């Protein structure tokens, strides 16, 4: 059996109707996992779940819409996942938001709070809902999709970077708390990836050329290139890894 085999395991992924989340759901399903697709819109979730079931077999995916800013909605996501598949073996906190671009001094209070609430507090909520059962079983993996923005400053997405740095510390703290119960918590820090979330950056020919020239691999990343890391962290291949941040950025931060 491959170390990356996920047969019989359930993976819940937020923000999985597109981009990194969707690619990760397909990658996990390909390795045998049952996956829970979640984002704000039920129809978008249904579409992805149907694609996975068509490709990998009926019953391999379910769709449960949830807004990460809604605590009750996140609890519903957890409850429905457990009802359908019995337990949650891996939680991937992928959904995030960034409603503001510009210098930090210009951000409105409500925009700053939204970034912190959606990118940090919601992860705390969801992890707190899933972790008790994992601790009881003494088995589980939690993955937070952070960003290389959490490793450096930015003149235009400063609040987003602050939130992503906090996610890395959230993983470290929880790794210390949950480690004795064999529950692992790690982060993935992607660089610029070709997703709708970053479309404003890669659709501009001049900006993407400038960006690519700063990357040792000289190109933007693809969502599938992050999905492999999710499979790794969800699988037996990573059972001695916790509290870490995997940087996947084409080498830009070096």
Tab-separated table of C-alpha atoms in Angstrom:
chain	number	residue	atom	x	y	z
A	1	UNK	CA	0.000	0.000	0.000
A	2	UNK	CA	1.303	3.429	-0.941
A	3	UNK	CA	2.133	5.843	1.857
A	4	UNK	CA	-0.090	8.306	0.018
A	5	UNK	CA	-3.119	6.019	-0.090
A	6	UNK	CA	-6.228	7.643	1.430
A	7	UNK	CA	-8.688	4.808	0.989
A	8	UNK	CA	-11.386	4.903	3.656
A	9	UNK	CA	-10.378	8.329	4.938
A	10	UNK	CA	-12.596	11.412	4.859
A	11	UNK	CA	-11.222	14.809	3.882
A	12	UNK	CA	-13.205	18.022	4.376
A	13	UNK	CA	-11.992	20.974	2.301
A	14	UNK	CA	-13.325	24.522	2.563
A	15	UNK	CA	-13.267	26.734	-0.503
A	16	UNK	CA	-13.238	23.623	-2.678
A	17	UNK	CA	-15.594	24.617	-5.497
A	18	UNK	CA	-12.630	26.026	-7.436
A	19	UNK	CA	-8.894	26.705	-7.408
A	20	UNK	CA	-6.575	25.040	-4.921
A	21	UNK	CA	-9.459	23.576	-2.938
A	22	UNK	CA	-11.045	21.905	-5.958
A	23	UNK	CA	-7.713	20.555	-7.207
A	24	UNK	CA	-7.010	19.183	-3.724
A	25	UNK	CA	-10.402	17.475	-3.568
A	26	UNK	CA	-9.762	15.691	-6.869
A	27	UNK	CA	-6.238	14.724	-5.807
A	28	UNK	CA	-7.470	13.260	-2.517
A	29	UNK	CA	-10.301	11.399	-4.256
A	30	UNK	CA	-7.811	9.986	-6.742
A	31	UNK	CA	-5.926	8.490	-3.782
A	32	UNK	CA	-9.103	6.860	-2.487
A	33	UNK	CA	-10.475	9.455	-0.059
A	34	UNK	CA	-14.072	10.417	0.481
A	35	UNK	CA	-14.272	14.181	0.149
A	36	UNK	CA	-16.603	16.901	1.374
A	37	UNK	CA	-16.864	19.860	-0.980
A	38	UNK	CA	-17.696	23.172	0.657
A	39	UNK	CA	-17.908	26.808	-0.371
A	40	UNK	CA	-20.505	29.549	-0.094
A	41	UNK	CA	-22.784	28.455	-2.945
A	42	UNK	CA	-24.507	25.066	-2.838
A	43	UNK	CA	-24.871	24.774	-6.612
A	44	UNK	CA	-21.129	25.262	-7.144
A	45	UNK	CA	-20.413	22.607	-4.505
A	46	UNK	CA	-22.935	20.221	-6.061
A	47	UNK	CA	-21.246	20.577	-9.438
A	48	UNK	CA	-17.799	19.642	-8.116
A	49	UNK	CA	-19.144	16.733	-6.042
A	50	UNK	CA	-20.944	15.410	-9.117
A	51	UNK	CA	-17.727	15.577	-11.143
A	52	UNK	CA	-15.850	13.620	-8.481
A	53	UNK	CA	-18.574	10.994	-8.169
A	54	UNK	CA	-18.705	10.588	-11.945
A	55	UNK	CA	-14.970	10.057	-12.126
A	56	UNK	CA	-14.270	8.021	-8.999
A	57	UNK	CA	-17.579	6.346	-8.151
A	58	UNK	CA	-20.882	7.312	-6.603
A	59	UNK	CA	-20.743	8.251	-2.934
A	60	UNK	CA	-17.138	9.446	-2.978
A	61	UNK	CA	-18.093	13.106	-2.536
A	62	UNK	CA	-20.829	15.163	-0.926
A	63	UNK	CA	-21.490	18.883	-1.120
A	64	UNK	CA	-22.223	21.020	1.927
A	65	UNK	CA	-22.330	24.783	1.433
A	66	UNK	CA	-20.957	26.901	4.276
A	67	UNK	CA	-19.889	30.508	4.658
A	68	UNK	CA	-16.711	30.625	6.743
A	69	UNK	CA	-17.986	33.746	8.513
A	70	UNK	CA	-21.005	31.796	9.829
A	71	UNK	CA	-20.130	29.718	12.901
A	72	UNK	CA	-23.425	27.821	12.810
A	73	UNK	CA	-22.875	27.087	9.127
A	74	UNK	CA	-19.453	25.620	9.862
A	75	UNK	CA	-20.938	23.419	12.581
A	76	UNK	CA	-23.511	22.246	10.044
A	77	UNK	CA	-20.648	21.386	7.666
A	78	UNK	CA	-18.989	19.264	10.351
A	79	UNK	CA	-22.233	17.578	11.385
A	80	UNK	CA	-23.213	16.703	7.825
A	81	UNK	CA	-19.740	15.370	7.056
A	82	UNK	CA	-19.836	13.080	10.082
A	83	UNK	CA	-23.392	12.013	9.302
A	84	UNK	CA	-22.444	11.050	5.755
A	85	UNK	CA	-19.030	9.475	6.301
A	86	UNK	CA	-18.797	8.658	10.014
A	87	UNK	CA	-15.785	10.779	10.873
A	88	UNK	CA	-13.430	13.456	9.597
A	89	UNK	CA	-9.848	12.249	9.186
A	90	UNK	CA	-8.395	15.359	7.580
A	91	UNK	CA	-9.597	18.967	7.641
A	92	UNK	CA	-8.248	21.386	5.044
A	93	UNK	CA	-8.909	25.047	5.917
A	94	UNK	CA	-8.482	26.534	2.463
A	95	UNK	CA	-11.144	29.253	2.184
A	96	UNK	CA	-9.995	32.833	2.764
A	97	UNK	CA	-10.810	36.384	1.710
A	98	UNK	CA	-9.052	39.623	0.892
A	99	UNK	CA	-11.407	42.563	0.261
A	100	UNK	CA	-8.738	45.284	0.263
A	101	UNK	CA	-5.718	46.219	-1.854
A	102	UNK	CA	-3.595	49.190	-0.878
A	103	UNK	CA	-1.445	50.587	1.930
A	104	UNK	CA	-2.262	49.424	5.448
A	105	UNK	CA	-3.152	52.914	6.658
A	106	UNK	CA	-6.009	53.068	4.149
A	107	UNK	CA	-7.848	49.923	5.184
A	108	UNK	CA	-11.255	50.407	6.793
A	109	UNK	CA	-11.892	48.793	10.154
A	110	UNK	CA	-14.616	46.557	8.770
A	111	UNK	CA	-12.306	45.354	5.973
A	112	UNK	CA	-9.503	44.566	8.421
A	113	UNK	CA	-11.896	42.732	10.728
A	114	UNK	CA	-13.330	40.720	7.828
A	115	UNK	CA	-9.847	39.548	6.825
A	116	UNK	CA	-8.938	38.566	10.372
A	117	UNK	CA	-12.310	36.915	11.022
A	118	UNK	CA	-12.407	34.933	7.766
A	119	UNK	CA	-8.739	33.983	7.590
A	120	UNK	CA	-7.972	33.278	11.259
A	121	UNK	CA	-11.043	33.121	13.504
A	122	UNK	CA	-13.011	30.894	11.133
A	123	UNK	CA	-10.103	28.435	11.016
A	124	UNK	CA	-10.043	28.433	14.816
A	125	UNK	CA	-13.787	27.736	14.903
A	126	UNK	CA	-13.674	24.898	12.397
A	127	UNK	CA	-10.612	23.245	13.912
A	128	UNK	CA	-12.204	23.436	17.368
A	129	UNK	CA	-15.256	21.635	15.991
A	130	UNK	CA	-13.270	18.832	14.351
A	131	UNK	CA	-10.345	18.315	16.746
A	132	UNK	CA	-12.139	16.731	19.748
A	133	UNK	CA	-13.109	13.595	17.804
A	134	UNK	CA	-9.626	13.398	16.310
A	135	UNK	CA	-8.063	13.624	19.760
A	136	UNK	CA	-10.373	10.922	21.055
A	137	UNK	CA	-9.367	8.584	18.197
A	138	UNK	CA	-5.729	9.696	18.494
A	139	UNK	CA	-5.575	10.222	14.767
A	140	UNK	CA	-6.101	13.197	12.504
A	141	UNK	CA	-4.496	15.756	10.238
A	142	UNK	CA	-5.374	19.442	9.993
A	143	UNK	CA	-4.077	21.538	7.106
A	144	UNK	CA	-4.281	25.327	6.895
A	145	UNK	CA	-3.650	26.861	3.482
A	146	UNK	CA	-1.676	29.977	4.328
A	147	UNK	CA	0.487	31.991	1.894
A	148	UNK	CA	4.044	33.172	1.383
A	149	UNK	CA	2.496	36.534	2.222
A	150	UNK	CA	2.743	35.375	5.819
A	151	UNK	CA	6.538	35.257	5.493
A	152	UNK	CA	7.150	38.780	4.198
A	153	UNK	CA	5.684	42.250	4.047
A	154	UNK	CA	3.599	43.764	1.277
A	155	UNK	CA	2.691	47.364	0.383
A	156	UNK	CA	-0.705	46.332	-1.055
A	157	UNK	CA	-2.017	43.244	0.791
A	158	UNK	CA	-0.625	43.884	4.252
A	159	UNK	CA	-3.694	42.812	6.217
A	160	UNK	CA	-3.930	39.579	4.235
A	161	UNK	CA	-0.250	38.900	4.964
A	162	UNK	CA	-0.818	39.550	8.672
A	163	UNK	CA	-3.659	37.030	8.697
A	164	UNK	CA	-1.585	34.411	6.898
A	165	UNK	CA	1.300	34.829	9.319
A	166	UNK	CA	-1.184	34.311	12.147
A	167	UNK	CA	-2.345	31.079	10.490
A	168	UNK	CA	1.205	29.757	10.669
A	169	UNK	CA	1.341	30.517	14.384
A	170	UNK	CA	-2.104	28.979	14.855
A	171	UNK	CA	-0.731	25.768	13.356
A	172	UNK	CA	2.329	25.839	15.606
A	173	UNK	CA	0.293	26.420	18.759
A	174	UNK	CA	-2.247	23.735	17.952
A	175	UNK	CA	0.488	21.294	16.956
A	176	UNK	CA	1.873	21.636	20.489
A	177	UNK	CA	-1.574	21.160	22.049
A	178	UNK	CA	-2.713	18.272	19.864
A	179	UNK	CA	0.599	16.478	19.382
A	180	UNK	CA	0.240	14.245	22.462
A	181	UNK	CA	-3.041	12.997	20.942
A	182	UNK	CA	-1.432	12.156	17.577
A	183	UNK	CA	-3.265	14.970	15.787
A	184	UNK	CA	-1.054	16.907	13.398
A	185	UNK	CA	-1.483	20.537	12.311
A	186	UNK	CA	0.473	21.995	9.399
A	187	UNK	CA	0.350	24.887	6.943
A	188	UNK	CA	0.920	25.147	3.221
A	189	UNK	CA	2.239	28.493	1.975
A	190	UNK	CA	1.698	28.821	-1.786
A	191	UNK	CA	3.237	31.516	-3.921
A	192	UNK	CA	1.320	33.047	-6.809
A	193	UNK	CA	-1.028	30.381	-8.166
A	194	UNK	CA	-3.234	30.603	-11.243
A	195	UNK	CA	-6.605	30.760	-9.503
A	196	UNK	CA	-9.572	33.132	-9.580
A	197	UNK	CA	-8.421	34.461	-6.194
A	198	UNK	CA	-5.261	35.876	-7.821
A	199	UNK	CA	-6.743	36.674	-11.236
A	200	UNK	CA	-6.041	40.409	-10.929
A	201	UNK	CA	-2.333	39.605	-10.762
A	202	UNK	CA	-1.923	36.990	-13.499
A	203	UNK	CA	-4.372	38.420	-16.059
A	204	UNK	CA	-2.291	41.597	-16.434
A	205	UNK	CA	0.483	40.733	-18.968
A	206	UNK	CA	2.905	43.328	-17.615
A	207	UNK	CA	2.410	42.378	-13.965
A	208	UNK	CA	2.683	38.646	-14.598
A	209	UNK	CA	5.854	39.114	-16.656
A	210	UNK	CA	7.402	41.151	-13.862
A	211	UNK	CA	6.292	38.554	-11.332
A	212	UNK	CA	7.643	35.621	-13.326
A	213	UNK	CA	11.009	37.309	-13.704
A	214	UNK	CA	11.349	37.265	-9.904
A	215	UNK	CA	10.619	33.532	-9.668
A	216	UNK	CA	13.518	31.096	-10.138
A	217	UNK	CA	11.202	28.700	-12.045
A	218	UNK	CA	10.102	31.694	-14.154
A	219	UNK	CA	6.390	30.925	-14.085
A	220	UNK	CA	3.198	31.069	-12.075
A	221	UNK	CA	2.108	27.954	-10.162
A	222	UNK	CA	-0.889	25.757	-10.941
A	223	UNK	CA	-3.493	24.599	-8.426
A	224	UNK	CA	-2.567	20.940	-9.034
A	225	UNK	CA	0.947	21.718	-7.808
A	226	UNK	CA	-0.445	22.578	-4.372
A	227	UNK	CA	-2.872	19.656	-4.296
A	228	UNK	CA	-0.041	17.153	-3.987
A	229	UNK	CA	1.027	18.737	-0.722
A	230	UNK	CA	-2.511	18.355	0.616
A	231	UNK	CA	-2.421	14.643	-0.234
A	232	UNK	CA	0.961	14.345	1.499
A	233	UNK	CA	-0.287	16.023	4.681
A	234	UNK	CA	-3.505	13.992	4.696
A	235	UNK	CA	-1.668	10.685	4.275
A	236	UNK	CA	0.617	8.358	6.231
A	237	UNK	CA	3.567	9.852	4.348
A	238	UNK	CA	3.567	12.850	6.714
A	239	UNK	CA	2.861	11.185	10.065
A	240	UNK	CA	6.002	12.615	11.715
A	241	UNK	CA	5.408	16.179	10.525
A	242	UNK	CA	3.532	18.765	12.576
A	243	UNK	CA	3.630	22.498	13.255
A	244	UNK	CA	5.376	23.184	9.961
A	245	UNK	CA	4.792	25.456	6.984
A	246	UNK	CA	5.449	23.967	3.538
A	247	UNK	CA	6.481	26.723	1.131
A	248	UNK	CA	5.505	25.989	-2.479
A	249	UNK	CA	6.330	29.102	-4.472
A	250	UNK	CA	8.628	28.289	-7.397
A	251	UNK	CA	11.517	29.508	-5.273
A	252	UNK	CA	10.472	33.160	-5.041
A	253	UNK	CA	11.093	33.504	-1.284
A	254	UNK	CA	14.676	32.250	-1.558
